[in-house]
mmCIF file of C-alpha atoms and ligand atoms in Angstrom:
data_model
loop_
_atom_site.group_PDB
_atom_site.id
_atom_site.type_symbol
_atom_site.label_atom_id
_atom_site.label_comp_id
_atom_site.label_asym_id
_atom_site.label_seq_id
_atom_site.Cartn_x
_atom_site.Cartn_y
_atom_site.Cartn_z
ATOM 1 C CA MET L 1 99.207 60.728 -177.318
ATOM 2 C CA LYS L 2 96.270 59.169 -179.159
ATOM 3 C CA GLN L 3 93.697 61.933 -178.691
ATOM 4 C CA PHE L 4 93.331 65.200 -176.765
ATOM 5 C CA LEU L 5 89.962 65.439 -175.071
ATOM 6 C CA SER L 6 91.053 66.182 -171.508
ATOM 7 C CA VAL L 7 94.047 66.204 -169.175
ATOM 8 C CA ASN L 8 93.543 62.447 -168.804
ATOM 9 C CA ASP L 9 95.022 62.006 -172.284
ATOM 10 C CA VAL L 10 98.289 63.584 -171.122
ATOM 11 C CA LEU L 11 100.980 61.372 -169.645
ATOM 12 C CA ASP L 12 103.132 64.177 -168.243
ATOM 13 C CA ILE L 13 101.804 67.756 -168.030
ATOM 14 C CA SER L 14 105.202 69.303 -167.266
ATOM 15 C CA LYS L 15 106.749 67.636 -170.306
ATOM 16 C CA LEU L 16 103.953 68.920 -172.541
ATOM 17 C CA VAL L 17 104.459 72.420 -171.117
ATOM 18 C CA GLU L 18 108.208 72.146 -171.796
ATOM 19 C CA SER L 19 107.451 71.070 -175.357
ATOM 20 C CA ALA L 20 105.190 74.123 -175.802
ATOM 21 C CA LYS L 21 107.992 76.341 -174.473
ATOM 22 C CA ALA L 22 110.444 74.761 -176.932
ATOM 23 C CA TYR L 23 108.090 75.608 -179.822
ATOM 24 C CA LYS L 24 107.782 79.147 -178.498
ATOM 25 C CA LYS L 25 111.568 79.460 -178.647
ATOM 26 C CA ASN L 26 111.846 77.826 -182.031
ATOM 27 C CA PRO L 27 108.496 77.678 -183.865
ATOM 28 C CA PHE L 28 109.935 76.123 -187.018
ATOM 29 C CA LYS L 29 112.007 73.320 -185.496
ATOM 30 C CA ASP L 30 109.752 70.485 -186.719
ATOM 31 C CA PRO L 31 108.662 71.365 -190.248
ATOM 32 C CA GLU L 32 108.650 67.712 -191.353
ATOM 33 C CA LEU L 33 106.588 66.179 -188.525
ATOM 34 C CA GLY L 34 103.267 66.916 -190.203
ATOM 35 C CA ARG L 35 104.403 66.751 -193.838
ATOM 36 C CA ASN L 36 101.653 65.215 -196.032
ATOM 37 C CA LYS L 37 99.239 65.123 -193.083
ATOM 38 C CA THR L 38 95.904 66.922 -193.069
ATOM 39 C CA LEU L 39 94.086 68.379 -190.058
ATOM 40 C CA GLY L 40 90.315 68.684 -190.372
ATOM 41 C CA MET L 41 89.004 71.502 -188.174
ATOM 42 C CA LEU L 42 85.271 71.277 -187.577
ATOM 43 C CA PHE L 43 83.348 74.135 -186.045
ATOM 44 C CA LEU L 44 79.847 73.625 -184.733
ATOM 45 C CA ASN L 45 80.243 76.965 -182.899
ATOM 46 C CA PRO L 46 82.177 80.229 -183.337
ATOM 47 C CA SER L 47 85.844 80.718 -182.461
ATOM 48 C CA MET L 48 88.660 83.158 -183.074
ATOM 49 C CA ARG L 49 91.680 82.151 -180.974
ATOM 50 C CA THR L 50 91.269 78.403 -181.141
ATOM 51 C CA ARG L 51 90.713 78.434 -184.872
ATOM 52 C CA LEU L 52 93.622 80.718 -185.740
ATOM 53 C CA SER L 53 96.180 79.402 -183.248
ATOM 54 C CA THR L 54 95.524 75.764 -184.139
ATOM 55 C CA GLN L 55 95.744 76.567 -187.840
ATOM 56 C CA VAL L 56 99.057 78.395 -187.379
ATOM 57 C CA ALA L 57 100.386 75.579 -185.162
ATOM 58 C CA ALA L 58 99.462 72.941 -187.761
ATOM 59 C CA LYS L 59 101.159 74.874 -190.576
ATOM 60 C CA ARG L 60 104.360 75.247 -188.585
ATOM 61 C CA LEU L 61 104.487 71.461 -188.256
ATOM 62 C CA GLY L 62 104.083 71.122 -192.022
ATOM 63 C CA MET L 63 100.426 70.006 -191.780
ATOM 64 C CA GLU L 64 97.654 71.237 -193.981
ATOM 65 C CA PRO L 65 94.658 72.459 -191.977
ATOM 66 C CA VAL L 66 91.230 72.351 -193.628
ATOM 67 C CA ILE L 67 88.476 74.350 -191.951
ATOM 68 C CA PHE L 68 84.838 73.320 -192.104
ATOM 69 C CA ASN L 69 82.231 75.560 -190.463
ATOM 70 C CA ILE L 70 79.825 72.703 -190.352
ATOM 71 C CA ASP L 71 77.194 74.747 -188.495
ATOM 72 C CA LYS L 72 76.889 77.191 -191.414
ATOM 73 C CA GLU L 73 78.163 75.338 -194.463
ATOM 74 C CA GLY L 74 77.410 71.676 -193.865
ATOM 75 C CA TRP L 75 74.355 69.437 -193.823
ATOM 76 C CA GLN L 76 72.550 69.417 -190.491
ATOM 77 C CA LEU L 77 73.686 66.366 -188.582
ATOM 78 C CA GLU L 78 71.588 63.871 -186.662
ATOM 79 C CA PHE L 79 73.218 62.559 -183.466
ATOM 80 C CA GLU L 80 70.390 60.366 -182.106
ATOM 81 C CA ASP L 81 70.521 56.646 -182.610
ATOM 82 C CA GLY L 82 67.732 54.742 -184.346
ATOM 83 C CA VAL L 83 65.579 57.706 -185.368
ATOM 84 C CA ILE L 84 63.541 58.012 -188.551
ATOM 85 C CA MET L 85 65.272 60.914 -190.241
ATOM 86 C CA ASP L 86 62.202 62.607 -191.690
ATOM 87 C CA GLY L 87 62.892 66.032 -190.108
ATOM 88 C CA ASN L 88 65.396 68.722 -191.088
ATOM 89 C CA LYS L 89 68.564 66.708 -190.367
ATOM 90 C CA SER L 90 70.032 65.471 -193.644
ATOM 91 C CA GLU L 91 72.836 63.232 -192.517
ATOM 92 C CA HIS L 92 73.753 61.080 -189.522
ATOM 93 C CA VAL L 93 77.004 61.654 -187.655
ATOM 94 C CA LYS L 94 77.794 57.966 -188.218
ATOM 95 C CA GLU L 95 78.326 58.567 -191.951
ATOM 96 C CA ALA L 96 79.557 62.173 -191.667
ATOM 97 C CA ALA L 97 82.293 61.371 -189.113
ATOM 98 C CA ALA L 98 83.361 58.216 -190.943
ATOM 99 C CA VAL L 99 83.621 60.081 -194.256
ATOM 100 C CA MET L 100 85.625 62.940 -192.749
ATOM 101 C CA GLY L 101 87.905 60.366 -191.161
ATOM 102 C CA MET L 102 88.718 59.227 -194.710
ATOM 103 C CA TYR L 103 89.904 62.720 -195.620
ATOM 104 C CA PHE L 104 91.856 63.757 -192.531
ATOM 105 C CA ASP L 105 94.696 62.310 -190.452
ATOM 106 C CA ILE L 106 93.633 64.200 -187.317
ATOM 107 C CA MET L 107 90.324 65.929 -186.610
ATOM 108 C CA ALA L 108 89.784 68.872 -184.259
ATOM 109 C CA ILE L 109 86.255 69.727 -183.146
ATOM 110 C CA ARG L 110 84.546 72.613 -181.378
ATOM 111 C CA THR L 111 81.112 71.884 -179.982
ATOM 112 C CA PHE L 112 79.449 73.875 -177.180
ATOM 113 C CA PRO L 113 76.909 72.401 -174.765
ATOM 114 C CA GLY L 114 73.180 72.953 -175.277
ATOM 115 C CA LEU L 115 72.925 73.998 -171.578
ATOM 116 C CA LYS L 116 69.423 72.490 -171.428
ATOM 117 C CA ASP L 117 70.038 68.865 -170.490
ATOM 118 C CA ARG L 118 72.919 68.387 -168.088
ATOM 119 C CA GLU L 119 73.153 64.654 -168.547
ATOM 120 C CA GLU L 120 73.311 64.945 -172.313
ATOM 121 C CA ASP L 121 76.003 67.653 -172.175
ATOM 122 C CA TYR L 122 78.101 65.861 -169.550
ATOM 123 C CA GLN L 123 78.017 62.660 -171.597
ATOM 124 C CA GLU L 124 79.742 64.660 -174.337
ATOM 125 C CA LYS L 125 77.180 63.381 -176.804
ATOM 126 C CA TYR L 126 78.626 65.253 -179.787
ATOM 127 C CA ILE L 127 82.400 64.924 -179.576
ATOM 128 C CA SER L 128 82.174 61.321 -178.362
ATOM 129 C CA GLN L 129 80.356 60.325 -181.552
ATOM 130 C CA PHE L 130 83.218 61.713 -183.613
ATOM 131 C CA VAL L 131 85.650 59.759 -181.454
ATOM 132 C CA LYS L 132 83.573 56.629 -182.072
ATOM 133 C CA HIS L 133 82.963 56.971 -185.795
ATOM 134 C CA ALA L 134 85.821 59.017 -187.323
ATOM 135 C CA GLY L 135 88.547 56.435 -186.808
ATOM 136 C CA VAL L 136 91.264 59.131 -186.513
ATOM 137 C CA PRO L 137 92.643 60.985 -183.458
ATOM 138 C CA ILE L 138 90.311 63.701 -182.181
ATOM 139 C CA VAL L 139 91.437 66.974 -180.615
ATOM 140 C CA SER L 140 88.940 68.981 -178.573
ATOM 141 C CA MET L 141 88.791 72.650 -179.499
ATOM 142 C CA GLU L 142 86.275 73.063 -176.605
ATOM 143 C CA SER L 143 83.634 70.462 -176.050
ATOM 144 C CA ALA L 144 80.428 70.521 -173.999
ATOM 145 C CA THR L 145 82.290 70.239 -170.694
ATOM 146 C CA LEU L 146 86.023 70.879 -171.267
ATOM 147 C CA HIS L 147 88.510 73.113 -173.104
ATOM 148 C CA PRO L 148 91.893 71.381 -172.761
ATOM 149 C CA LEU L 149 93.844 73.469 -175.318
ATOM 150 C CA GLN L 150 92.912 76.544 -173.285
ATOM 151 C CA SER L 151 93.912 74.921 -169.992
ATOM 152 C CA LEU L 152 97.280 73.719 -171.268
ATOM 153 C CA THR L 153 97.878 77.313 -172.397
ATOM 154 C CA ASP L 154 96.886 78.572 -168.958
ATOM 155 C CA ILE L 155 99.301 76.228 -167.180
ATOM 156 C CA LEU L 156 102.035 77.309 -169.612
ATOM 157 C CA THR L 157 101.256 80.978 -168.932
ATOM 158 C CA MET L 158 101.346 80.505 -165.148
ATOM 159 C CA SER L 159 104.567 78.526 -165.331
ATOM 160 C CA GLU L 160 106.178 81.403 -167.252
ATOM 161 C CA ASN L 161 104.976 84.048 -164.819
ATOM 162 C CA PHE L 162 105.950 82.612 -161.452
ATOM 163 C CA ASP L 163 109.325 81.990 -159.884
ATOM 164 C CA PHE L 164 109.041 78.410 -158.651
ATOM 165 C CA SER L 165 112.619 78.515 -157.333
ATOM 166 C CA SER L 166 111.323 80.646 -154.432
ATOM 167 C CA GLY L 167 110.100 77.376 -152.911
ATOM 168 C CA ARG L 168 106.635 78.907 -152.487
ATOM 169 C CA LYS L 169 103.590 77.568 -154.331
ATOM 170 C CA PRO L 170 101.590 80.177 -156.254
ATOM 171 C CA LYS L 171 98.076 80.853 -155.017
ATOM 172 C CA VAL L 172 95.727 80.501 -157.970
ATOM 173 C CA VAL L 173 92.197 81.855 -157.549
ATOM 174 C CA MET L 174 89.523 81.131 -160.117
ATOM 175 C CA THR L 175 86.741 83.665 -159.673
ATOM 176 C CA TRP L 176 83.290 83.668 -161.201
ATOM 177 C CA ALA L 177 82.104 86.864 -162.922
ATOM 178 C CA PRO L 178 78.696 88.011 -164.142
ATOM 179 C CA HIS L 179 77.641 87.718 -167.790
ATOM 180 C CA LYS L 180 74.577 88.491 -169.891
ATOM 181 C CA LYS L 181 74.613 85.116 -171.627
ATOM 182 C CA ALA L 182 74.426 81.644 -170.124
ATOM 183 C CA LEU L 183 77.979 80.383 -170.728
ATOM 184 C CA PRO L 184 79.325 76.823 -170.655
ATOM 185 C CA GLN L 185 81.198 75.424 -167.666
ATOM 186 C CA SER L 186 83.821 74.021 -170.050
ATOM 187 C CA VAL L 187 86.580 76.563 -169.417
ATOM 188 C CA PRO L 188 86.298 76.586 -165.587
ATOM 189 C CA ASN L 189 85.843 72.778 -165.420
ATOM 190 C CA SER L 190 88.923 72.304 -167.534
ATOM 191 C CA PHE L 191 91.015 74.922 -165.712
ATOM 192 C CA ALA L 192 90.160 73.215 -162.415
ATOM 193 C CA GLN L 193 90.933 69.767 -163.773
ATOM 194 C CA TRP L 194 94.337 70.847 -165.132
ATOM 195 C CA THR L 195 95.335 72.966 -162.140
ATOM 196 C CA ASN L 196 94.553 70.056 -159.819
ATOM 197 C CA ALA L 197 96.416 67.573 -162.001
ATOM 198 C CA TRP L 198 99.386 69.950 -162.346
ATOM 199 C CA GLY L 199 99.615 70.044 -158.561
ATOM 200 C CA LYS L 200 101.959 73.031 -158.362
ATOM 201 C CA ALA L 201 99.519 75.607 -156.958
ATOM 202 C CA ASN L 202 97.332 76.311 -153.961
ATOM 203 C CA PHE L 203 94.021 76.423 -155.753
ATOM 204 C CA VAL L 204 90.931 78.318 -154.586
ATOM 205 C CA ILE L 205 87.616 78.707 -156.428
ATOM 206 C CA THR L 206 85.228 81.528 -155.562
ATOM 207 C CA HIS L 207 81.675 82.100 -156.798
ATOM 208 C CA PRO L 208 78.342 83.236 -155.354
ATOM 209 C CA GLU L 209 76.763 81.093 -152.668
ATOM 210 C CA GLY L 210 73.303 79.902 -153.686
ATOM 211 C CA GLY L 211 72.402 79.715 -157.349
ATOM 212 C CA GLY L 212 74.125 76.389 -157.824
ATOM 213 C CA TYR L 213 77.407 77.698 -159.211
ATOM 214 C CA GLU L 214 79.390 74.845 -157.631
ATOM 215 C CA LEU L 215 81.027 72.985 -160.502
ATOM 216 C CA ASP L 216 81.160 69.226 -160.975
ATOM 217 C CA GLU L 217 83.371 67.806 -158.212
ATOM 218 C CA LYS L 218 84.818 65.412 -160.733
ATOM 219 C CA PHE L 219 86.886 68.409 -161.878
ATOM 220 C CA THR L 220 87.166 70.589 -158.764
ATOM 221 C CA ALA L 221 87.976 68.009 -156.055
ATOM 222 C CA GLY L 222 91.152 69.153 -154.318
ATOM 223 C CA ALA L 223 90.395 72.867 -154.679
ATOM 224 C CA THR L 224 89.185 75.037 -151.799
ATOM 225 C CA ILE L 225 85.757 76.623 -152.369
ATOM 226 C CA GLU L 226 85.466 80.079 -150.761
ATOM 227 C CA TYR L 227 82.229 82.017 -151.248
ATOM 228 C CA ASP L 228 83.711 85.321 -150.046
ATOM 229 C CA GLN L 229 85.526 86.724 -153.068
ATOM 230 C CA GLU L 230 87.535 89.261 -151.044
ATOM 231 C CA LYS L 231 88.825 86.541 -148.738
ATOM 232 C CA ALA L 232 89.535 84.217 -151.652
ATOM 233 C CA LEU L 233 91.652 86.846 -153.399
ATOM 234 C CA GLU L 234 93.914 87.501 -150.396
ATOM 235 C CA ASP L 235 97.552 86.786 -151.301
ATOM 236 C CA ALA L 236 96.629 85.562 -154.773
ATOM 237 C CA ASP L 237 99.404 85.244 -157.355
ATOM 238 C CA PHE L 238 97.083 84.491 -160.268
ATOM 239 C CA ILE L 239 93.431 85.430 -160.646
ATOM 240 C CA TYR L 240 91.623 83.449 -163.315
ATOM 241 C CA VAL L 241 88.369 85.203 -164.164
ATOM 242 C CA LYS L 242 85.512 83.327 -165.832
ATOM 243 C CA SER L 243 81.754 83.571 -166.151
ATOM 244 C CA TRP L 244 79.774 80.362 -166.174
ATOM 245 C CA SER L 245 76.114 79.425 -165.927
ATOM 246 C CA SER L 246 74.794 77.416 -162.994
ATOM 247 C CA TYR L 247 75.796 73.764 -162.907
ATOM 248 C CA ARG L 248 73.367 72.589 -160.206
ATOM 249 C CA ASP L 249 70.427 74.626 -161.605
ATOM 250 C CA TYR L 250 71.651 73.683 -165.007
ATOM 251 C CA GLY L 251 72.338 76.403 -167.567
ATOM 252 C CA LYS L 252 70.572 79.163 -165.587
ATOM 253 C CA ILE L 253 71.822 82.666 -164.817
ATOM 254 C CA ASN L 254 71.010 82.946 -161.107
ATOM 255 C CA CYS L 255 73.299 85.842 -160.245
ATOM 256 C CA THR L 256 74.014 89.106 -162.048
ATOM 257 C CA ASP L 257 75.569 90.910 -159.065
ATOM 258 C CA PRO L 258 78.031 93.434 -160.593
ATOM 259 C CA SER L 259 80.152 93.410 -157.422
ATOM 260 C CA TRP L 260 81.623 90.113 -158.683
ATOM 261 C CA MET L 261 83.259 91.905 -161.634
ATOM 262 C CA MET L 262 87.070 91.883 -161.438
ATOM 263 C CA THR L 263 88.441 95.400 -160.913
ATOM 264 C CA ALA L 264 91.841 96.887 -160.036
ATOM 265 C CA ASP L 265 90.915 97.727 -156.413
ATOM 266 C CA LYS L 266 90.549 93.996 -155.748
ATOM 267 C CA LEU L 267 94.266 93.478 -156.401
ATOM 268 C CA GLU L 268 95.273 95.399 -153.281
ATOM 269 C CA ASN L 269 95.667 92.473 -150.899
ATOM 270 C CA THR L 270 97.201 90.128 -153.430
ATOM 271 C CA HIS L 271 100.808 89.259 -154.271
ATOM 272 C CA GLN L 272 100.673 91.706 -157.180
ATOM 273 C CA ALA L 273 98.401 89.155 -158.782
ATOM 274 C CA LYS L 274 98.345 88.649 -162.515
ATOM 275 C CA VAL L 275 94.882 88.483 -164.041
ATOM 276 C CA MET L 276 94.011 85.853 -166.621
ATOM 277 C CA HIS L 277 90.989 85.206 -168.841
ATOM 278 C CA CYS L 278 90.543 82.909 -171.822
ATOM 279 C CA LEU L 279 88.902 85.653 -173.950
ATOM 280 C CA PRO L 280 86.609 86.823 -175.451
ATOM 281 C CA VAL L 281 85.943 89.084 -172.460
ATOM 282 C CA ARG L 282 83.212 91.678 -172.039
ATOM 283 C CA ARG L 283 84.848 94.814 -170.661
ATOM 284 C CA ASN L 284 83.337 96.413 -167.574
ATOM 285 C CA LEU L 285 80.956 93.509 -167.095
ATOM 286 C CA VAL L 286 83.423 90.671 -166.480
ATOM 287 C CA ILE L 287 86.729 92.571 -166.059
ATOM 288 C CA GLY L 288 87.162 96.347 -165.719
ATOM 289 C CA ASP L 289 89.146 98.553 -168.095
ATOM 290 C CA ASN L 290 91.439 99.406 -165.183
ATOM 291 C CA ILE L 291 92.744 95.814 -165.254
ATOM 292 C CA LEU L 292 92.642 95.081 -168.986
ATOM 293 C CA ASP L 293 94.465 98.325 -169.821
ATOM 294 C CA GLY L 294 96.995 97.961 -167.014
ATOM 295 C CA ASN L 295 100.052 95.783 -166.474
ATOM 296 C CA SER L 296 98.489 93.192 -164.182
ATOM 297 C CA SER L 297 96.643 91.672 -167.142
ATOM 298 C CA LEU L 298 98.071 88.604 -168.856
ATOM 299 C CA VAL L 299 95.146 88.076 -171.212
ATOM 300 C CA VAL L 300 96.873 88.914 -174.496
ATOM 301 C CA GLU L 301 100.090 87.075 -173.612
ATOM 302 C CA GLU L 302 97.908 84.132 -172.571
ATOM 303 C CA ALA L 303 96.033 84.116 -175.881
ATOM 304 C CA GLY L 304 99.367 84.342 -177.712
ATOM 305 C CA ASN L 305 100.442 81.151 -175.960
ATOM 306 C CA ARG L 306 97.587 79.243 -177.587
ATOM 307 C CA VAL L 307 99.808 78.606 -180.627
ATOM 308 C CA TRP L 308 102.518 76.828 -178.622
ATOM 309 C CA ALA L 309 100.063 74.695 -176.711
ATOM 310 C CA ALA L 310 98.368 73.608 -179.938
ATOM 311 C CA GLN L 311 101.736 72.908 -181.562
ATOM 312 C CA ALA L 312 102.848 70.733 -178.629
ATOM 313 C CA VAL L 313 99.585 68.762 -178.701
ATOM 314 C CA LEU L 314 99.532 68.221 -182.478
ATOM 315 C CA ALA L 315 103.198 67.170 -182.382
ATOM 316 C CA GLU L 316 102.510 64.530 -179.703
ATOM 317 C CA ILE L 317 99.655 63.104 -181.750
ATOM 318 C CA LEU L 318 101.616 63.221 -185.012
ATOM 319 C CA LYS L 319 104.397 61.165 -183.369
ATOM 320 C CA ASN L 320 101.794 58.444 -182.768
ATOM 321 C CA ILE L 321 100.213 58.113 -186.205
HETATM 322 C C1 AN0 X 1 82.742 80.657 -174.524
HETATM 323 C C2 AN0 X 1 82.711 79.942 -173.187
HETATM 324 O O1 AN0 X 1 82.540 80.589 -172.168
HETATM 325 O O2 AN0 X 1 82.842 78.720 -173.156
HETATM 326 C C3 AN0 X 1 84.037 80.407 -175.221
HETATM 327 C C4 AN0 X 1 85.254 80.737 -174.434
HETATM 328 C C5 AN0 X 1 86.505 80.270 -175.060
HETATM 329 N N1 AN0 X 1 82.608 82.081 -174.310
HETATM 330 C C6 AN0 X 1 81.634 82.803 -174.822
HETATM 331 O O3 AN0 X 1 80.738 82.296 -175.447
HETATM 332 C C7 AN0 X 1 81.667 84.285 -174.554
HETATM 333 N N1 CP X 2 89.668 81.256 -175.711
HETATM 334 C C1 CP X 2 89.101 80.748 -176.829
HETATM 335 O O1 CP X 2 88.971 79.525 -176.991
HETATM 336 O O2 CP X 2 88.718 81.680 -177.730
HETATM 337 P P1 CP X 2 87.893 81.433 -179.074
HETATM 338 O O3 CP X 2 86.493 81.063 -178.636
HETATM 339 O O4 CP X 2 87.958 82.727 -179.802
HETATM 340 O O5 CP X 2 88.515 80.294 -179.815
#
């Protein structure tokens, strides 16, 4: 693997999942793979899980991770081409990325969307400039439109929690939930893209009708869209809860209806569905206490799996440099 920006960089999803499972069984089996290699981890936005799990994964492969909170500790970067830099931006990404590429063997980057200009966000203006100018493999730690380390983790978590030998496909339902803040579409886009590419589930997406919550079909094509949440959840094996801002009416919060919150009573007509969420989650706004404190929730186990997904991805890239 030469980079990890989306599922399209993965040759064989099942193999990558198996590799993650092998690291889960034996975290220290490849201590030499990353020896004398440095991972630069750049944060333009906050993170807990991605930062810590990727750092732990890198160390277990013998790599040295270096963290740079560029949003707080670095010079403000200019990303526009051909501008006169007489404002508050001190350095252009062309130099900054090229210089960091001199220091690191692999670079991992977190950069959220602005949620103002859809075209700009969906062109992945920020991460793509690092890909262009850094000259080293780039790993997405959540970009403007995708979060592949999260999605690989989610596929791993589902594959561990379903008996595929039954011959039945799991029903996976991704349901929208309300939120106070306008959130990126990255996690749901990416979950849809990976679940479709994985091909081992019957995949349904449910969100309010009206308000433009339909996601980019580039990622969702193949999934069934069902606007009635109750109907969507029938016979579900996995319920993937996520809040996102409107895609069609870009970046807007057009629905705050609390009846979309995921609560324990909604599990009644499911196949004892397991509930997933990427975290951080706002309790009793997105998911109720009666799920998060009960045994249908997979959220902590899921977050724990982030380490193995990151280790599998870094290992694949290390084998190629
Ligand atoms: C972010 C999001 O929805 O993309 C990060 C999730 C991993 N969530 C929040 O900002 C709450
Ligand atoms: N799920 C996830 O990516 O969490 P962080 O934002 O804490 O990294």
